[in-house]
């Protein structure tokens, strides 16, 4: 394993220190790491294990259990489309197929230029206004192919 | 300068998902241009989601609503007299008098949509803290008794009596006890927890504080799924306000009660809604389901006695304390007492929140209030209770919304989510999805669920491909049986419910497959 970049190690240590008083702080810490670096590099696993005094296997187990924690950086814009039942009832599958076609990638992939990552999600709590999707941090409702195109273009251009 | 006109534009994330922020900005801009002074308040949503963004203007007649308002329409609406409550094709009249709202019994959602969610003055001005103050006059055991007598059952799905759970925690000795609120709300078709947290967060804080007092807990955790960033932000701000107000902290309302509350964010795992998996996650571990016993009430978070309740269970407690157990118990039917916050979702013309006493029929909710499907096509199937709930056929909707009636019909009320499908739905695909979802979200601890769900997908694929349909249907039946009987928790245990109900009510979808394609919805509705 490559030895982690010292600045990253320091930063991870600082994040752990910021949660020192919290019970069971691993998830909040991982969220902070993900927010700051965009993903949870395998290099931070041993640092976290040492700082929190738990095994590497335990940290690794947690990182891989939760879909939110990425092993690699995502594209600059992340598009998540809801595929749960309520959105399916108003055409979510067709919207997903449309997005895959127009972006030229499958769910779970990133466009070759690194601009867009397309992902699926099961429910965004917007089930009366489906099909729903999330583009970066914002949830959108009543999505149509045209509205999706406009929103994705806007996010990519921003 | 004249007194400013008060305009309400929701900050609920459903409203934001269709442009409410832009609408609010446009109103400020158009008003300034027209030389009018306005005060824009960002309220929660009333839950009439088909009308979002719903703009309300305060007039002498009351709050006049306009919706759905698109950002592009604001300038014209202001020119047409929106700020004076003038008539317009988008004008809905006085919002509080709309049948959809008037016919509800809003206890849990009484303030949602009405107040500014983060204003402590609004909260107290609309009856907030009455329940907590009343609770603090009683002994903890008396508070527990009130909750038991109210008949309140857990709103997270299983419907376990809240008072009995609280009594166990109260009677379990311990220096350190916890109250954990389950705000993981992963079920498709449900959004009431989210709307409550975004629209009236202090109610949940008050409910958790009452629970803490009743059982002797000093620390609370609110586990919110990461798909709800707005709810996370709102709850964090509300907790900070509550601390400033002395509603949380070392001396709650000057009573000497010590209770503080922390928000924790999930990380995209449906199974963390199962209470023991949630506790594992709160402890910083993988969300693996724990075997029961021991029950969380005795051995919960970090091994300590712990109350775990759903958002709506806890948010119903303040009203029970404020108005008395008898008033709450007087509502509802049979063993389902009080109100339930139903959520109309999916292919429905008027989707949103409908809080009413238990007992109204499913058909009345869907047709009278929901207005049938959004596409205007016939209703074909309805899934109640989330991804683990049964599919009901269009002619089976005269079922009263009540725990036992649903159970006898082989269905489940769950968290009160109602997902409507029109006649383009392919029920074999929905059954397959149920298995696929279970395979995707299983925690992996037990074989019937982990392996059974994967096998389930394969078997359904064989059936729909016409490979030995009879043999494979029998195999699917056995598989469902195995998952039901052999799974450790309801994830694997209840996944057969949507599958079997789809098979029972819509057998033709599995076998008589003509040239059915996934494009049916698109073709039918283009
Ligand atoms: C797979 C699975 C997912 C669940 N998801 C939730 C959830 O998102 N929210 C919730 O309150 N309860 C959920 N539950 C139910 C909880 O295990 C538990 O019964 C509930 O939080 C107890 O609170 P209550 O009695 O107030 O309902 C889930 C159960 C299972 C088996
Ligand atoms: S039934 Fe599924 S989710 Fe539940 S404990 Fe077993 S493997 Fe985990
Ligand atoms: S099912 Fe898509 S937002 Fe809930």
XYZ file of C-alpha atoms and ligand atoms in Angstrom:
727
model
C 0.000 0.000 0.000
C 1.321 3.447 -0.905
C 2.011 5.546 2.140
C -0.597 8.267 2.425
C 0.150 11.835 1.512
C 1.253 13.540 4.789
C -1.115 16.466 4.282
C -4.047 14.046 3.891
C -2.960 12.186 7.012
C -2.840 15.421 8.984
C -6.220 16.453 7.725
C -7.772 13.087 8.623
C -6.222 13.313 12.078
C -7.730 16.769 12.497
C -11.163 15.496 11.484
C -10.921 12.653 13.956
C -9.863 15.127 16.652
C -12.902 17.284 15.873
C -15.124 14.293 16.703
C -13.164 13.142 19.731
C -16.042 13.609 22.157
C -18.639 11.914 19.967
C -19.845 8.396 20.565
C -19.337 5.970 17.683
C -17.904 8.728 15.513
C -16.767 6.732 12.476
C -19.732 7.553 10.226
C -19.678 11.303 10.884
C -15.916 11.271 10.255
C -16.309 9.354 6.992
C -18.972 11.814 5.865
C -16.559 14.684 6.525
C -13.778 12.939 4.612
C -16.066 12.235 1.702
C -17.324 15.845 1.709
C -13.788 17.197 1.715
C -12.052 14.858 -0.697
C -15.010 13.643 -2.726
C -14.285 10.003 -1.893
C -12.775 7.822 0.801
C -9.362 6.781 -0.394
C -8.147 3.383 0.752
C -5.096 5.233 2.100
C -7.130 6.853 4.861
C -8.279 3.477 6.223
C -5.082 2.724 8.198
C -4.952 6.306 9.468
C -8.499 6.056 10.774
C -7.816 2.641 12.265
C -4.835 3.973 14.219
C -6.550 7.158 15.328
C -9.745 5.424 16.448
C -7.976 2.385 17.822
C -9.993 -0.121 15.799
C -8.824 -2.653 13.222
C -8.248 -1.796 9.574
C -10.673 -4.555 8.676
C -13.378 -2.886 10.730
C -12.858 0.501 9.068
C -12.748 -1.108 5.642
C -15.892 -3.072 6.436
C -17.774 0.092 7.282
C -16.530 2.052 4.269
C -17.617 -0.697 1.887
C -20.962 -1.413 3.565
C -22.467 2.000 2.852
C -23.190 3.075 -0.726
C -22.567 6.746 0.081
C -18.847 6.250 0.555
C -17.074 6.212 -2.781
C -13.815 4.415 -3.449
C -13.014 6.817 -6.293
C -13.909 10.408 -7.083
C -17.169 10.897 -8.962
C -17.702 13.028 -12.031
C -18.005 16.790 -11.575
C -21.796 16.525 -11.649
C -23.583 13.606 -10.010
C -27.017 12.731 -11.348
C -29.031 10.297 -9.247
C -32.325 9.046 -10.601
C -34.896 7.449 -8.346
C -35.885 3.928 -9.341
C -38.124 3.041 -6.408
C -41.750 1.994 -6.834
C -43.516 5.368 -6.674
C -41.221 6.840 -9.295
C -41.516 3.693 -11.413
C -45.283 4.243 -11.476
C -44.748 7.477 -13.360
C -42.065 6.359 -15.766
C -38.774 6.319 -13.848
C -37.429 3.365 -15.838
C -38.010 5.190 -19.097
C -36.246 8.244 -17.705
C -33.271 6.134 -16.642
C -33.118 4.558 -20.109
C -33.259 8.029 -21.649
C -30.432 9.301 -19.443
C -28.278 6.281 -20.242
C -28.894 6.810 -23.946
C -28.180 10.520 -24.031
C -25.192 10.427 -21.694
C -23.832 7.316 -23.377
C -23.170 5.585 -20.058
C -24.881 3.055 -17.821
C -26.078 3.642 -14.287
C -23.032 3.537 -12.043
C -20.692 4.951 -14.679
C -19.032 8.300 -15.359
C -18.768 9.922 -18.774
C -15.258 9.595 -20.273
C -14.667 13.360 -19.911
C -15.404 13.084 -16.187
C -18.281 15.535 -16.351
C -21.244 13.391 -15.255
C -21.720 10.365 -13.032
C -25.097 8.661 -13.372
C -26.416 6.748 -10.385
C -29.602 5.153 -9.158
C -31.211 5.859 -5.810
C -34.135 4.238 -4.035
C -36.446 7.035 -2.940
C -35.665 10.670 -2.319
C -38.825 11.324 -0.312
C -40.376 13.119 -3.260
C -42.737 10.329 -4.230
C -45.788 12.471 -5.003
C -43.835 14.520 -7.520
C -41.992 11.828 -9.416
C -40.086 10.950 -11.359
C -37.578 12.390 -8.937
C -33.870 12.853 -9.254
C -31.026 14.548 -7.491
C -28.438 16.611 -9.278
C -25.522 17.336 -6.993
C -27.188 18.418 -3.759
C -30.601 19.422 -5.103
C -33.676 17.217 -5.517
C -35.871 17.745 -8.562
C -39.400 16.564 -9.163
C -41.743 16.012 -12.111
C -38.752 15.182 -14.270
C -39.259 14.785 -17.997
C -36.508 14.089 -20.523
C -36.511 17.774 -21.488
C -36.343 18.984 -17.892
C -33.595 16.500 -17.084
C -31.576 17.670 -20.100
C -31.927 21.303 -19.097
C -30.956 20.647 -15.479
C -27.981 18.464 -16.370
C -26.724 20.967 -18.925
C -27.027 23.764 -16.393
C -25.153 21.778 -13.751
C -22.406 20.767 -16.151
C -21.950 24.328 -17.415
C -21.860 25.801 -13.928
C -44.262 52.941 3.328
C -47.260 50.683 3.934
C -47.037 47.561 6.084
C -45.499 44.751 4.076
C -47.688 42.005 2.660
C -46.815 38.594 4.116
C -46.248 35.942 1.479
C -45.589 32.286 2.273
C -43.432 30.179 -0.049
C -42.596 26.689 1.237
C -39.042 25.575 1.928
C -40.053 21.917 1.989
C -37.797 19.945 -0.321
C -40.739 18.702 -2.419
C -41.635 22.340 -3.082
C -37.971 23.133 -3.731
C -37.838 20.231 -6.182
C -40.249 22.093 -8.420
C -38.737 25.548 -8.088
C -39.911 27.121 -4.802
C -36.614 28.952 -4.215
C -36.812 30.602 -7.604
C -40.451 31.476 -6.988
C -39.554 33.159 -3.692
C -36.790 35.160 -5.352
C -39.087 36.143 -8.217
C -41.747 37.362 -5.798
C -39.247 39.605 -4.017
C -38.067 40.953 -7.350
C -41.501 41.497 -8.886
C -42.802 43.129 -5.708
C -39.859 45.526 -5.593
C -40.443 46.388 -9.218
C -44.100 47.103 -8.477
C -43.079 49.270 -5.521
C -44.741 46.905 -3.039
C -43.182 45.843 0.191
C -43.376 42.141 1.013
C -42.239 39.874 3.805
C -41.573 36.407 2.418
C -41.851 33.627 4.998
C -40.485 30.193 4.122
C -42.982 27.787 5.680
C -43.247 24.014 5.533
C -45.585 22.508 2.976
C -49.281 21.930 3.702
C -48.821 18.633 1.922
C -50.967 19.376 -1.125
C -47.989 18.501 -3.216
C -49.721 18.661 -6.594
C -50.146 22.387 -5.940
C -46.473 23.026 -5.192
C -45.017 25.539 -5.326
C -48.050 26.818 -3.418
C -47.752 30.529 -2.700
C -49.948 32.008 0.019
C -50.728 35.668 0.522
C -52.066 36.936 3.819
C -55.244 38.966 3.320
C -58.195 40.041 5.456
C -60.035 36.943 4.202
C -57.247 34.635 5.349
C -54.303 33.045 3.564
C -55.110 32.921 -0.150
C -53.268 30.252 -2.101
C -51.928 30.157 -5.664
C -50.535 27.038 -7.195
C -48.775 25.415 -8.809
C -46.741 28.563 -9.424
C -43.857 28.290 -11.845
C -41.063 30.841 -11.458
C -41.787 32.175 -14.969
C -45.391 32.910 -13.988
C -44.627 35.080 -10.971
C -44.305 38.438 -12.761
C -47.729 38.000 -14.384
C -49.285 36.819 -11.149
C -48.004 39.866 -9.272
C -49.249 42.126 -12.058
C -52.630 40.379 -11.817
C -52.903 41.271 -8.138
C -51.465 38.252 -6.312
C -50.281 40.499 -3.482
C -53.887 41.556 -2.852
C -55.292 38.053 -3.091
C -56.909 38.758 -6.463
C -58.654 36.088 -8.453
C -56.675 34.168 -11.049
C -56.807 30.769 -12.682
C -54.108 29.540 -10.287
C -55.953 30.967 -7.277
C -57.152 28.207 -4.947
C -59.025 30.463 -2.517
C -58.566 30.402 1.248
C -56.161 27.523 1.839
C -57.485 26.473 5.251
C -60.963 26.058 3.721
C -59.911 23.704 0.931
C -61.735 20.356 1.335
C -58.437 18.447 1.247
C -57.241 20.284 4.369
C -60.600 20.884 6.029
C -61.446 17.163 6.009
C -58.236 16.155 7.760
C -57.652 15.771 11.478
C -54.236 17.261 11.837
C -52.642 16.517 15.175
C -49.137 15.480 14.238
C -49.094 17.856 11.266
C -51.090 20.650 12.940
C -48.413 23.275 12.385
C -46.776 21.933 9.230
C -47.304 24.448 6.439
C -48.794 26.973 8.824
C -45.750 28.257 10.681
C -42.175 29.268 10.031
C -40.493 25.972 11.013
C -37.537 27.613 12.733
C -39.359 30.358 14.595
C -39.629 29.590 18.308
C -42.251 32.345 18.616
C -44.411 30.709 15.950
C -44.004 27.382 17.669
C -45.126 28.576 21.068
C -47.786 30.800 19.508
C -49.355 27.732 17.885
C -49.498 25.561 20.970
C -45.929 24.245 21.015
C -44.448 23.088 24.348
C -47.868 22.580 25.964
C -47.326 18.814 25.930
C -43.836 19.006 27.408
C -44.916 21.411 30.146
C -47.786 19.101 31.021
C -45.464 16.078 31.036
C -43.076 17.798 33.426
C -45.945 18.248 35.905
C -46.487 14.485 35.923
C -44.215 11.716 37.154
C -42.371 9.726 34.477
C -44.612 6.727 35.161
C -47.687 8.912 34.656
C -46.347 10.116 31.314
C -45.796 6.518 30.225
C -49.335 5.700 31.357
C -50.713 8.542 29.228
C -48.925 7.230 26.166
C -50.146 3.696 26.858
C -53.741 4.824 27.391
C -53.708 6.874 24.203
C -53.327 3.635 22.249
C -50.416 5.087 20.259
C -48.669 2.415 18.201
C -45.354 2.744 16.446
C -45.705 4.511 13.118
C -42.487 3.101 11.659
C -44.159 -0.028 10.383
C -44.541 -2.712 12.996
C -47.231 -0.935 15.038
C -45.866 -1.925 18.434
C -47.555 -0.069 21.331
C -45.319 2.876 22.241
C -46.304 2.924 25.917
C -45.250 -0.684 26.467
C -41.832 -0.022 24.962
C -41.377 3.098 27.093
C -42.432 1.233 30.234
C -39.722 -1.366 29.646
C -37.067 1.319 29.299
C -38.350 3.187 32.363
C -38.253 0.028 34.442
C -34.812 -1.077 33.270
C -32.271 0.393 35.673
C -29.383 2.307 34.138
C -27.313 5.434 34.645
C -27.242 6.056 30.937
C -30.261 5.607 28.677
C -30.950 6.819 25.175
C -33.829 7.964 23.014
C -33.245 7.255 19.325
C -35.481 8.576 16.646
C -35.657 6.531 13.494
C -35.738 9.008 10.613
C -34.345 6.622 8.039
C -37.630 6.651 6.079
C -36.439 4.470 3.229
C -39.820 3.200 2.032
C -40.818 4.313 -1.412
C -44.032 6.295 -1.204
C -43.302 7.759 2.192
C -42.215 11.293 2.972
C -44.135 12.264 6.117
C -41.084 12.006 8.382
C -39.205 14.296 6.062
C -42.027 16.824 5.853
C -42.446 16.899 9.611
C -38.721 17.444 10.167
C -38.580 20.169 7.546
C -41.919 21.731 8.410
C -42.160 21.530 12.208
C -38.890 20.289 13.712
C -39.619 21.546 17.214
C -42.493 19.066 17.531
C -40.087 16.179 17.102
C -37.655 17.723 19.589
C -40.524 18.150 22.044
C -41.657 14.554 21.543
C -38.157 13.205 22.072
C -37.752 15.326 25.187
C -41.005 13.968 26.620
C -39.780 10.439 25.857
C -36.479 11.198 27.594
C -38.250 12.454 30.684
C -40.605 9.480 30.714
C -37.884 6.832 30.586
C -35.003 8.637 32.304
C -32.795 9.182 29.248
C -30.282 12.002 28.993
C -29.068 11.690 25.428
C -30.956 11.500 22.187
C -29.951 10.597 18.656
C -31.840 11.407 15.522
C -30.794 9.108 12.681
C -31.694 10.797 9.385
C -31.028 9.217 6.008
C -28.468 11.002 3.858
C -30.985 11.374 1.034
C -32.614 14.097 3.161
C -30.028 16.916 3.340
C -32.682 19.602 3.864
C -34.170 17.748 6.811
C -30.677 17.331 8.275
C -30.017 21.067 7.985
C -33.390 22.048 9.401
C -33.126 19.678 12.359
C -29.600 20.842 13.180
C -30.690 24.478 13.141
C -33.800 23.698 15.177
C -31.712 21.880 17.797
C -29.416 24.908 18.064
C -32.439 27.184 18.512
C -33.938 24.822 21.086
C -30.700 24.895 23.084
C -30.693 28.707 23.021
C -34.291 28.727 24.193
C -33.567 26.347 27.059
C -35.786 23.652 25.530
C -32.803 21.298 25.433
C -29.684 21.114 27.592
C -28.872 20.906 31.283
C -32.098 22.393 32.629
C -34.987 21.905 30.206
C -37.613 24.626 30.759
C -36.130 25.257 34.187
C -37.361 21.856 35.384
C -33.948 20.401 36.139
C -34.361 17.853 33.344
C -31.144 17.198 31.449
C -31.487 16.133 27.836
C -29.496 16.855 24.709
C -29.959 15.746 21.154
C -27.616 14.911 18.262
C -28.266 14.430 14.568
C -26.553 11.524 12.829
C -26.695 11.012 9.089
C -27.101 7.610 7.437
C -25.044 6.612 4.449
C -27.341 5.061 1.887
C -28.407 1.728 3.358
C -32.116 0.865 3.484
C -31.521 -1.783 6.121
C -30.413 0.894 8.599
C -34.111 1.664 9.023
C -34.420 -1.643 10.846
C -33.954 -0.579 14.430
C -31.051 -2.808 15.449
C -29.173 -2.097 12.219
C -29.741 1.591 12.949
C -28.216 1.153 16.399
C -25.183 -0.588 14.894
C -24.837 2.285 12.442
C -25.115 4.840 15.246
C -22.290 2.988 16.970
C -20.151 3.539 13.890
C -20.428 0.014 12.518
C -21.793 -1.770 9.485
C -25.579 -1.764 9.518
C -25.962 -5.449 10.365
C -29.209 -6.553 11.964
C -28.858 -7.873 15.506
C -30.620 -11.005 16.665
C -33.430 -10.320 19.152
C -33.555 -10.837 22.094
C -32.058 -8.843 23.648
C -34.489 -6.083 22.743
C -33.236 -2.511 22.338
C -35.438 -1.333 25.216
C -33.144 -3.304 27.531
C -29.897 -3.646 25.569
C -29.915 -0.934 22.949
C -27.444 1.707 21.835
C -23.983 0.871 23.230
C -25.749 -1.820 25.217
C -27.838 0.674 27.196
C -31.629 0.806 27.602
C -32.929 2.634 24.548
C -36.218 3.887 23.196
C -36.329 3.552 19.424
C -39.296 5.213 17.792
C -40.237 6.530 14.421
C -40.486 10.288 13.764
C -44.279 10.247 13.595
C -44.618 8.194 16.783
C -42.537 10.729 18.698
C -44.170 13.707 16.991
C -47.601 12.437 18.078
C -46.626 12.474 21.736
C -46.825 16.247 22.405
C -50.466 16.380 21.330
C -51.292 13.321 23.466
C -49.836 15.000 26.537
C -51.353 18.379 25.713
C -54.910 17.193 25.086
C -54.928 14.031 27.131
C -54.811 10.343 26.272
C -58.593 10.082 26.130
C -58.922 12.646 23.336
C -56.399 10.767 21.216
C -57.854 7.374 22.053
C -61.316 8.612 21.030
C -60.126 8.778 17.429
C -59.695 5.773 15.188
C -61.126 2.278 15.100
C -60.523 -1.072 16.772
C -56.924 -1.321 17.951
C -55.748 1.484 15.676
C -56.226 4.634 17.715
C -55.565 8.269 16.957
C -54.550 9.571 13.572
C -52.186 8.344 10.912
C -50.384 10.543 8.438
C -51.142 8.859 5.114
C -49.038 9.643 2.111
C -50.495 9.499 -1.391
C -47.779 8.891 -3.932
C -46.871 7.546 -7.316
C -49.319 7.801 -10.169
C -51.931 9.853 -8.340
C -53.555 13.101 -9.455
C -53.404 14.779 -6.056
C -50.486 13.417 -4.100
C -49.425 14.490 -0.650
C -50.114 14.226 3.052
C -53.499 13.282 4.440
C -53.674 12.980 8.214
C -56.868 11.422 9.443
C -58.197 9.065 12.079
C -57.657 5.384 11.280
C -60.613 3.785 9.521
C -61.094 5.683 6.270
C -61.002 3.280 3.340
C -58.078 3.077 0.983
C -60.403 3.669 -1.962
C -61.755 6.878 -0.476
C -58.252 8.192 0.061
C -57.200 7.356 -3.478
C -60.305 8.386 -5.340
C -61.990 11.117 -3.288
C -58.854 12.868 -2.124
C -56.194 11.605 -4.489
C -58.408 12.089 -7.539
C -57.404 8.784 -9.159
C -54.320 8.474 -11.303
C -52.229 11.362 -12.580
C -52.292 9.917 -16.083
C -56.082 9.707 -16.023
C -55.972 5.987 -16.771
C -57.665 3.403 -14.524
C -56.021 2.434 -11.241
C -54.735 -1.119 -11.541
C -52.654 -1.758 -8.443
C -51.804 -0.048 -5.179
C -48.878 -0.809 -2.934
C -49.360 0.148 0.694
C -46.634 0.080 3.327
C -43.473 0.486 1.293
C -41.385 -2.017 -0.676
C -42.224 -4.820 1.777
C -45.970 -4.136 1.547
C -48.564 -5.985 -0.501
C -49.954 -4.983 -3.883
C -53.723 -4.646 -3.845
C -55.911 -4.812 -6.942
C -58.253 -1.978 -7.956
C -61.295 -3.926 -6.729
C -59.759 -4.488 -3.308
C -59.620 -0.893 -2.173
C -62.591 -0.887 0.196
C -60.206 -1.870 2.965
C -60.267 0.368 6.060
C -56.910 1.967 6.826
C -56.297 0.090 10.038
C -53.523 -2.284 11.162
C -55.554 -5.460 11.722
C -57.802 -5.084 8.676
C -54.701 -4.904 6.514
C -53.084 -7.833 8.258
C -56.197 -9.980 7.697
C -56.097 -9.070 4.018
C -52.506 -10.314 3.802
C -51.276 -6.748 3.552
C -49.525 -4.217 5.743
C -50.261 -0.620 6.658
C -46.617 0.058 7.471
C -45.564 3.676 7.532
C -48.744 4.771 5.733
C -47.353 5.182 2.233
C -49.782 4.540 -0.630
C -48.330 4.094 -4.107
C -50.796 4.112 -6.996
C -50.179 2.451 -10.378
C -52.255 2.774 -13.523
C -53.140 -0.014 -15.958
C -49.801 0.145 -17.758
C -47.994 -1.429 -14.807
C -46.327 -4.783 -15.357
C -46.802 -6.617 -12.087
C -44.272 -9.316 -12.873
C -41.725 -6.535 -13.209
C -42.811 -5.121 -9.845
C -42.481 -8.550 -8.217
C -39.043 -8.910 -9.752
C -38.131 -5.471 -8.465
C -39.143 -6.471 -4.916
C -36.650 -9.347 -5.044
C -34.017 -7.183 -6.708
C -34.408 -4.505 -4.051
C -34.049 -7.116 -1.294
C -30.931 -8.516 -2.952
C -29.493 -5.010 -3.217
C -30.333 -3.912 0.327
C -29.989 -7.122 2.341
C -27.485 -6.779 5.182
C -26.252 -10.256 4.294
C -26.453 -11.766 7.737
C -28.798 -14.638 6.921
C -28.951 -16.958 3.939
C -32.694 -17.061 3.167
C -32.630 -13.329 2.530
C -29.183 -12.897 1.006
C -29.342 -15.860 -1.340
C -33.112 -16.196 -1.582
C -33.586 -12.741 -3.076
C -30.985 -13.346 -5.782
C -32.602 -16.678 -6.598
C -35.994 -14.970 -6.590
C -34.945 -12.608 -9.368
C -33.650 -15.533 -11.452
C -36.780 -17.602 -10.969
C -39.098 -14.737 -11.898
C -37.008 -14.145 -15.007
C -37.445 -17.792 -15.967
C -41.190 -17.642 -15.413
C -41.635 -14.552 -17.531
C -39.376 -16.018 -20.209
C -41.762 -18.962 -20.380
C -39.254 -21.563 -19.099
C -41.176 -24.303 -17.315
C -43.639 -21.812 -15.832
C -45.407 -24.331 -13.587
C -42.219 -25.731 -12.135
C -40.728 -22.316 -11.601
C -43.909 -20.897 -10.086
C -43.819 -23.732 -7.566
C -40.172 -22.982 -6.919
C -40.973 -19.304 -6.377
C -43.649 -20.313 -3.894
C -41.153 -22.452 -1.968
C -38.599 -19.683 -2.036
C -41.117 -17.196 -0.638
C -41.990 -19.679 2.069
C -38.338 -20.104 2.978
C -37.691 -16.363 3.103
C -40.807 -15.757 5.205
C -39.990 -18.491 7.680
C -36.218 -18.371 7.787
C -35.198 -14.715 7.683
C -33.868 -12.985 10.752
C -35.675 -9.699 10.103
C -38.570 -8.339 8.086
C -36.378 -7.382 5.127
C -36.114 -10.979 3.994
C -39.226 -11.968 5.919
C -41.606 -9.592 4.176
C -40.147 -9.325 0.682
C -42.397 -12.254 -0.278
C -45.421 -10.079 0.542
C -45.275 -7.889 -2.587
C -44.198 -10.902 -4.655
C -46.985 -13.198 -3.528
C -49.665 -10.512 -3.702
C -48.610 -9.697 -7.256
C -48.833 -13.400 -8.123
C -52.190 -13.759 -6.427
C -53.921 -10.748 -7.932
C -52.156 -10.442 -11.270
C -51.187 -13.981 -12.334
C -51.540 -13.230 -16.042
C -48.706 -10.718 -15.931
C -46.294 -13.539 -15.119
C -47.261 -15.972 -17.804
C -49.329 -14.602 -20.647
C -46.565 -12.284 -21.810
C -47.294 -11.123 -25.420
C -45.008 -8.416 -26.716
C -44.876 -6.581 -23.452
C -42.045 -4.099 -23.190
C -40.687 -1.750 -20.586
C -41.912 1.074 -22.749
C -45.562 0.507 -21.847
C -45.876 3.531 -19.616
C -44.198 5.735 -22.184
C -46.261 4.442 -25.082
C -49.519 4.717 -23.215
C -48.862 8.172 -21.900
C -47.058 9.940 -24.691
C -36.018 -3.490 6.564
C -36.655 -2.595 7.565
C -36.645 -1.229 7.359
C -37.235 -0.376 8.289
N -37.204 0.960 8.041
C -37.730 1.808 8.962
C -37.647 3.207 8.755
O -37.123 3.690 7.757
N -38.179 4.015 9.697
C -38.774 3.516 10.831
O -39.225 4.282 11.663
N -38.863 2.194 11.053
C -38.341 1.333 10.145
N -38.402 -0.018 10.385
C -39.019 -0.476 11.642
C -38.029 -0.426 12.790
O -37.309 -1.647 12.835
C -38.704 -0.245 14.149
O -39.758 -1.135 14.259
C -39.218 1.156 14.394
O -38.219 2.105 14.197
C -39.736 1.276 15.800
O -40.363 2.529 15.980
P -41.939 2.663 16.131
O -42.365 1.640 17.129
O -42.151 4.049 16.608
O -42.509 2.405 14.797
C -37.847 -0.906 9.457
C -37.861 -2.277 9.647
C -37.275 -3.126 8.731
C -37.306 -4.594 8.965
S -33.404 -10.879 6.653
Fe -31.908 -9.917 5.263
S -31.649 -7.857 6.073
Fe -32.643 -9.072 7.694
S -30.943 -9.895 8.924
Fe -31.330 -11.417 7.347
S -29.916 -10.846 5.684
Fe -30.043 -9.076 7.037
S -39.993 6.696 -4.871
Fe -38.882 8.162 -5.985
S -38.774 9.759 -4.561
Fe -39.769 8.230 -3.400
